[in-house]
Amino acid sequence: MTVTQLSAQELFRAAYENRYTWDKNFPGYTANITFKHDDKVFTGKVIISANLKAEVLDVDDEPAQKAIHGQAWEIAIHRIRRSFEDTHSANTFSYGKTDETGAVELLMGGKAEGDKYKVRNNEVCHVHRLIHGTYVTIDTFSSHNTGEGYLSHRYDSVYHDPKTGEQKGGRSEFIDEYEKVGKYFILNRREIRTETAGQVSIQEFIFSDIKLLEPVAA
């Protein structure tokens, strides 16, 4: 009897396809937003359209408006369902080390040469990717199981210079919380704590009164 080992690509594909995403019928939604940045508070409204474009209304402060828009855009971009082939057809995968937590390292070749991932319990728990000329490293510590895929709950991110390996900026810790609206899981709170040179800055994005938009008639 031969035991067939899952290829590195198959292991990664299974975890990739286990992420929670919105389906093609997702109608978009509106929400009230309360943005707290250290001791400042801003309120307004967010619209995520069916084609996952983000819009921020009623926030006059430009840095706050940009911060809210950045988070709304990021929320939407991570819920888009893209096929594994579309995202990774130009990449190859090989096994690296398995750490003490049982997370299996996957080393990328091809177009994404130098990128690394770790998979544990059919979830991607570590990402080390070159994005816009900077290495972004994300470690996930806990996740929500929606029954239709997982969503990250607690994670952190650090940026490094690809040439020198030097850390750029501070380390950020994230806590994401979700609620089910209709049949969709939607982020209702994100807290970001960023430590830079011993100083901690806290941002909190609270999305309330989340309502799905009416689907556009075909």
C-alpha positions as a Python dict, from the first residue, in 0.01 Angstrom:
ca = {
    (1, 'M'): (0, 0, 0),
    (2, 'T'): (142, 334, -99),
    (3, 'V'): (68, 655, 89),
    (4, 'T'): (42, 945, -153),
    (5, 'Q'): (166, 1268, -4),
    (6, 'L'): (-26, 1579, -89),
    (7, 'S'): (184, 1799, -316),
    (8, 'A'): (281, 2142, -180),
    (9, 'Q'): (58, 2302, -442),
    (10, 'E'): (-243, 2088, -342),
    (11, 'L'): (-190, 2166, 28),
    (12, 'F'): (-181, 2539, -45),
    (13, 'R'): (-476, 2522, -287),
    (14, 'A'): (-694, 2355, -21),
    (15, 'A'): (-615, 2630, 233),
    (16, 'Y'): (-656, 2902, -34),
    (17, 'E'): (-1001, 2767, -123),
    (18, 'N'): (-1093, 2742, 247),
    (19, 'R'): (-1086, 3123, 288),
    (20, 'Y'): (-1424, 3287, 338),
    (21, 'T'): (-1529, 3496, 37),
    (22, 'W'): (-1848, 3662, -84),
    (23, 'D'): (-2025, 3498, -378),
    (24, 'K'): (-2103, 3659, -714),
    (25, 'N'): (-2453, 3760, -593),
    (26, 'F'): (-2313, 3979, -312),
    (27, 'P'): (-2522, 4300, -338),
    (28, 'G'): (-2292, 4536, -145),
    (29, 'Y'): (-2388, 4716, 176),
    (30, 'T'): (-2399, 5043, 365),
    (31, 'A'): (-2280, 5098, 721),
    (32, 'N'): (-2226, 5376, 969),
    (33, 'I'): (-1860, 5414, 1061),
    (34, 'T'): (-1707, 5535, 1386),
    (35, 'F'): (-1331, 5579, 1354),
    (36, 'K'): (-1133, 5629, 1675),
    (37, 'H'): (-768, 5724, 1638),
    (38, 'D'): (-604, 5760, 1978),
    (39, 'D'): (-813, 6041, 2135),
    (40, 'K'): (-990, 6157, 1816),
    (41, 'V'): (-1330, 6031, 1698),
    (42, 'F'): (-1479, 6064, 1348),
    (43, 'T'): (-1816, 5942, 1222),
    (44, 'G'): (-1959, 5898, 875),
    (45, 'K'): (-2098, 5640, 635),
    (46, 'V'): (-1942, 5371, 418),
    (47, 'I'): (-2082, 5216, 102),
    (48, 'I'): (-1935, 4899, -48),
    (49, 'S'): (-2095, 4846, -389),
    (50, 'A'): (-2180, 4511, -550),
    (51, 'N'): (-1860, 4540, -758),
    (52, 'L'): (-1671, 4591, -428),
    (53, 'K'): (-1581, 4958, -473),
    (54, 'A'): (-1560, 5152, -145),
    (55, 'E'): (-1700, 5500, -83),
    (56, 'V'): (-1681, 5712, 235),
    (57, 'L'): (-1943, 5983, 299),
    (58, 'D'): (-1980, 6260, 559),
    (59, 'V'): (-1619, 6256, 683),
    (60, 'D'): (-1464, 6601, 634),
    (61, 'D'): (-1123, 6530, 789),
    (62, 'E'): (-904, 6419, 497),
    (63, 'P'): (-660, 6189, 686),
    (64, 'A'): (-955, 6022, 862),
    (65, 'Q'): (-1145, 5987, 534),
    (66, 'K'): (-838, 5825, 374),
    (67, 'A'): (-787, 5589, 669),
    (68, 'I'): (-1152, 5475, 657),
    (69, 'H'): (-1145, 5438, 279),
    (70, 'G'): (-823, 5233, 302),
    (71, 'Q'): (-983, 4990, 548),
    (72, 'A'): (-1310, 4966, 352),
    (73, 'W'): (-1115, 4893, 33),
    (74, 'E'): (-906, 4630, 210),
    (75, 'I'): (-1217, 4463, 360),
    (76, 'A'): (-1368, 4430, 12),
    (77, 'I'): (-1051, 4320, -170),
    (78, 'H'): (-1005, 4025, 68),
    (79, 'R'): (-1359, 3898, 12),
    (80, 'I'): (-1332, 3878, -368),
    (81, 'R'): (-1351, 3519, -491),
    (82, 'R'): (-1067, 3456, -737),
    (83, 'S'): (-985, 3111, -867),
    (84, 'F'): (-659, 2951, -759),
    (85, 'E'): (-550, 2938, -1126),
    (86, 'D'): (-609, 3311, -1174),
    (87, 'T'): (-398, 3398, -870),
    (88, 'H'): (-124, 3134, -868),
    (89, 'S'): (-93, 2974, -1215),
    (90, 'A'): (250, 3139, -1269),
    (91, 'N'): (382, 3016, -931),
    (92, 'T'): (538, 2690, -816),
    (93, 'F'): (526, 2548, -464),
    (94, 'S'): (770, 2334, -268),
    (95, 'Y'): (781, 2218, 94),
    (96, 'G'): (995, 2401, 349),
    (97, 'K'): (1014, 2322, 722),
    (98, 'T'): (736, 2228, 962),
    (99, 'D'): (747, 2438, 1280),
    (100, 'E'): (670, 2333, 1640),
    (101, 'T'): (301, 2430, 1599),
    (102, 'G'): (260, 2193, 1303),
    (103, 'A'): (252, 2477, 1050),
    (104, 'V'): (397, 2361, 716),
    (105, 'E'): (614, 2610, 528),
    (106, 'L'): (557, 2646, 153),
    (107, 'L'): (826, 2812, -59),
    (108, 'M'): (726, 2989, -378),
    (109, 'G'): (900, 2978, -713),
    (110, 'G'): (813, 3117, -1052),
    (111, 'K'): (659, 3464, -1063),
    (112, 'A'): (640, 3488, -680),
    (113, 'E'): (998, 3362, -620),
    (114, 'G'): (1103, 3445, -263),
    (115, 'D'): (752, 3456, -116),
    (116, 'K'): (669, 3210, 164),
    (117, 'Y'): (353, 3082, 329),
    (118, 'K'): (267, 2851, 618),
    (119, 'V'): (-43, 2631, 634),
    (120, 'R'): (-188, 2481, 953),
    (121, 'N'): (-527, 2308, 994),
    (122, 'N'): (-616, 2391, 632),
    (123, 'E'): (-564, 2765, 694),
    (124, 'V'): (-290, 2999, 574),
    (125, 'C'): (-138, 3116, 905),
    (126, 'H'): (177, 3293, 777),
    (127, 'V'): (231, 3511, 471),
    (128, 'H'): (565, 3659, 361),
    (129, 'R'): (508, 3841, 32),
    (130, 'L'): (673, 4110, -175),
    (131, 'I'): (404, 4377, -228),
    (132, 'H'): (484, 4705, -405),
    (133, 'G'): (859, 4665, -341),
    (134, 'T'): (828, 4584, 32),
    (135, 'Y'): (815, 4250, 212),
    (136, 'V'): (497, 4216, 419),
    (137, 'T'): (493, 3943, 687),
    (138, 'I'): (159, 3850, 841),
    (139, 'D'): (112, 3592, 1118),
    (140, 'T'): (-240, 3480, 1211),
    (141, 'F'): (-295, 3370, 1572),
    (142, 'S'): (-666, 3286, 1567),
    (143, 'S'): (-952, 3270, 1320),
    (144, 'H'): (-1332, 3258, 1290),
    (145, 'N'): (-1479, 2944, 1133),
    (146, 'T'): (-1790, 3059, 945),
    (147, 'G'): (-1888, 2712, 824),
    (148, 'E'): (-1818, 2843, 471),
    (149, 'G'): (-1448, 2911, 516),
    (150, 'Y'): (-1232, 3089, 771),
    (151, 'L'): (-1177, 3456, 851),
    (152, 'S'): (-872, 3584, 1038),
    (153, 'H'): (-950, 3709, 1390),
    (154, 'R'): (-616, 3803, 1551),
    (155, 'Y'): (-305, 3866, 1342),
    (156, 'D'): (-9, 4101, 1306),
    (157, 'S'): (188, 4256, 1022),
    (158, 'V'): (544, 4382, 981),
    (159, 'Y'): (713, 4543, 679),
    (160, 'H'): (1078, 4490, 578),
    (161, 'D'): (1306, 4635, 315),
    (162, 'P'): (1375, 4355, 61),
    (163, 'K'): (1737, 4461, 5),
    (164, 'T'): (1856, 4528, 361),
    (165, 'G'): (1601, 4324, 558),
    (166, 'E'): (1554, 4630, 782),
    (167, 'Q'): (1211, 4673, 944),
    (168, 'K'): (1009, 4961, 801),
    (169, 'G'): (768, 5126, 1042),
    (170, 'G'): (618, 4958, 1346),
    (171, 'R'): (458, 4621, 1410),
    (172, 'S'): (79, 4630, 1391),
    (173, 'E'): (-157, 4396, 1578),
    (174, 'F'): (-509, 4348, 1442),
    (175, 'I'): (-834, 4220, 1593),
    (176, 'D'): (-1119, 4164, 1346),
    (177, 'E'): (-1479, 4090, 1446),
    (178, 'Y'): (-1766, 3996, 1216),
    (179, 'E'): (-2142, 3973, 1213),
    (180, 'K'): (-2373, 3787, 977),
    (181, 'V'): (-2595, 4018, 772),
    (182, 'G'): (-2839, 3824, 557),
    (183, 'K'): (-2626, 3530, 446),
    (184, 'Y'): (-2295, 3722, 444),
    (185, 'F'): (-2029, 3769, 713),
    (186, 'I'): (-1927, 4136, 727),
    (187, 'L'): (-1659, 4304, 939),
    (188, 'N'): (-1813, 4516, 1214),
    (189, 'R'): (-1500, 4606, 1411),
    (190, 'R'): (-1128, 4625, 1346),
    (191, 'E'): (-874, 4736, 1604),
    (192, 'I'): (-517, 4813, 1497),
    (193, 'R'): (-242, 4870, 1755),
    (194, 'T'): (82, 4990, 1604),
    (195, 'E'): (399, 5018, 1808),
    (196, 'T'): (668, 5246, 1667),
    (197, 'A'): (977, 5337, 1870),
    (198, 'G'): (807, 5240, 2197),
    (199, 'Q'): (493, 5447, 2125),
    (200, 'V'): (160, 5268, 2072),
    (201, 'S'): (-103, 5418, 1844),
    (202, 'I'): (-454, 5266, 1845),
    (203, 'Q'): (-702, 5285, 1560),
    (204, 'E'): (-1052, 5140, 1591),
    (205, 'F'): (-1301, 5112, 1305),
    (206, 'I'): (-1657, 5030, 1418),
    (207, 'F'): (-1914, 4952, 1147),
    (208, 'S'): (-2274, 4962, 1271),
    (209, 'D'): (-2625, 4949, 1122),
    (210, 'I'): (-2491, 4732, 837),
    (211, 'K'): (-2754, 4691, 565),
    (212, 'L'): (-2725, 4496, 242),
    (213, 'L'): (-2803, 4694, -73),
    (214, 'E'): (-3092, 4585, -292),
    (215, 'P'): (-2961, 4366, -574),
    (216, 'V'): (-2963, 4545, -907),
    (217, 'A'): (-3221, 4392, -1140),
    (218, 'A'): (-3056, 4212, -1429),
}
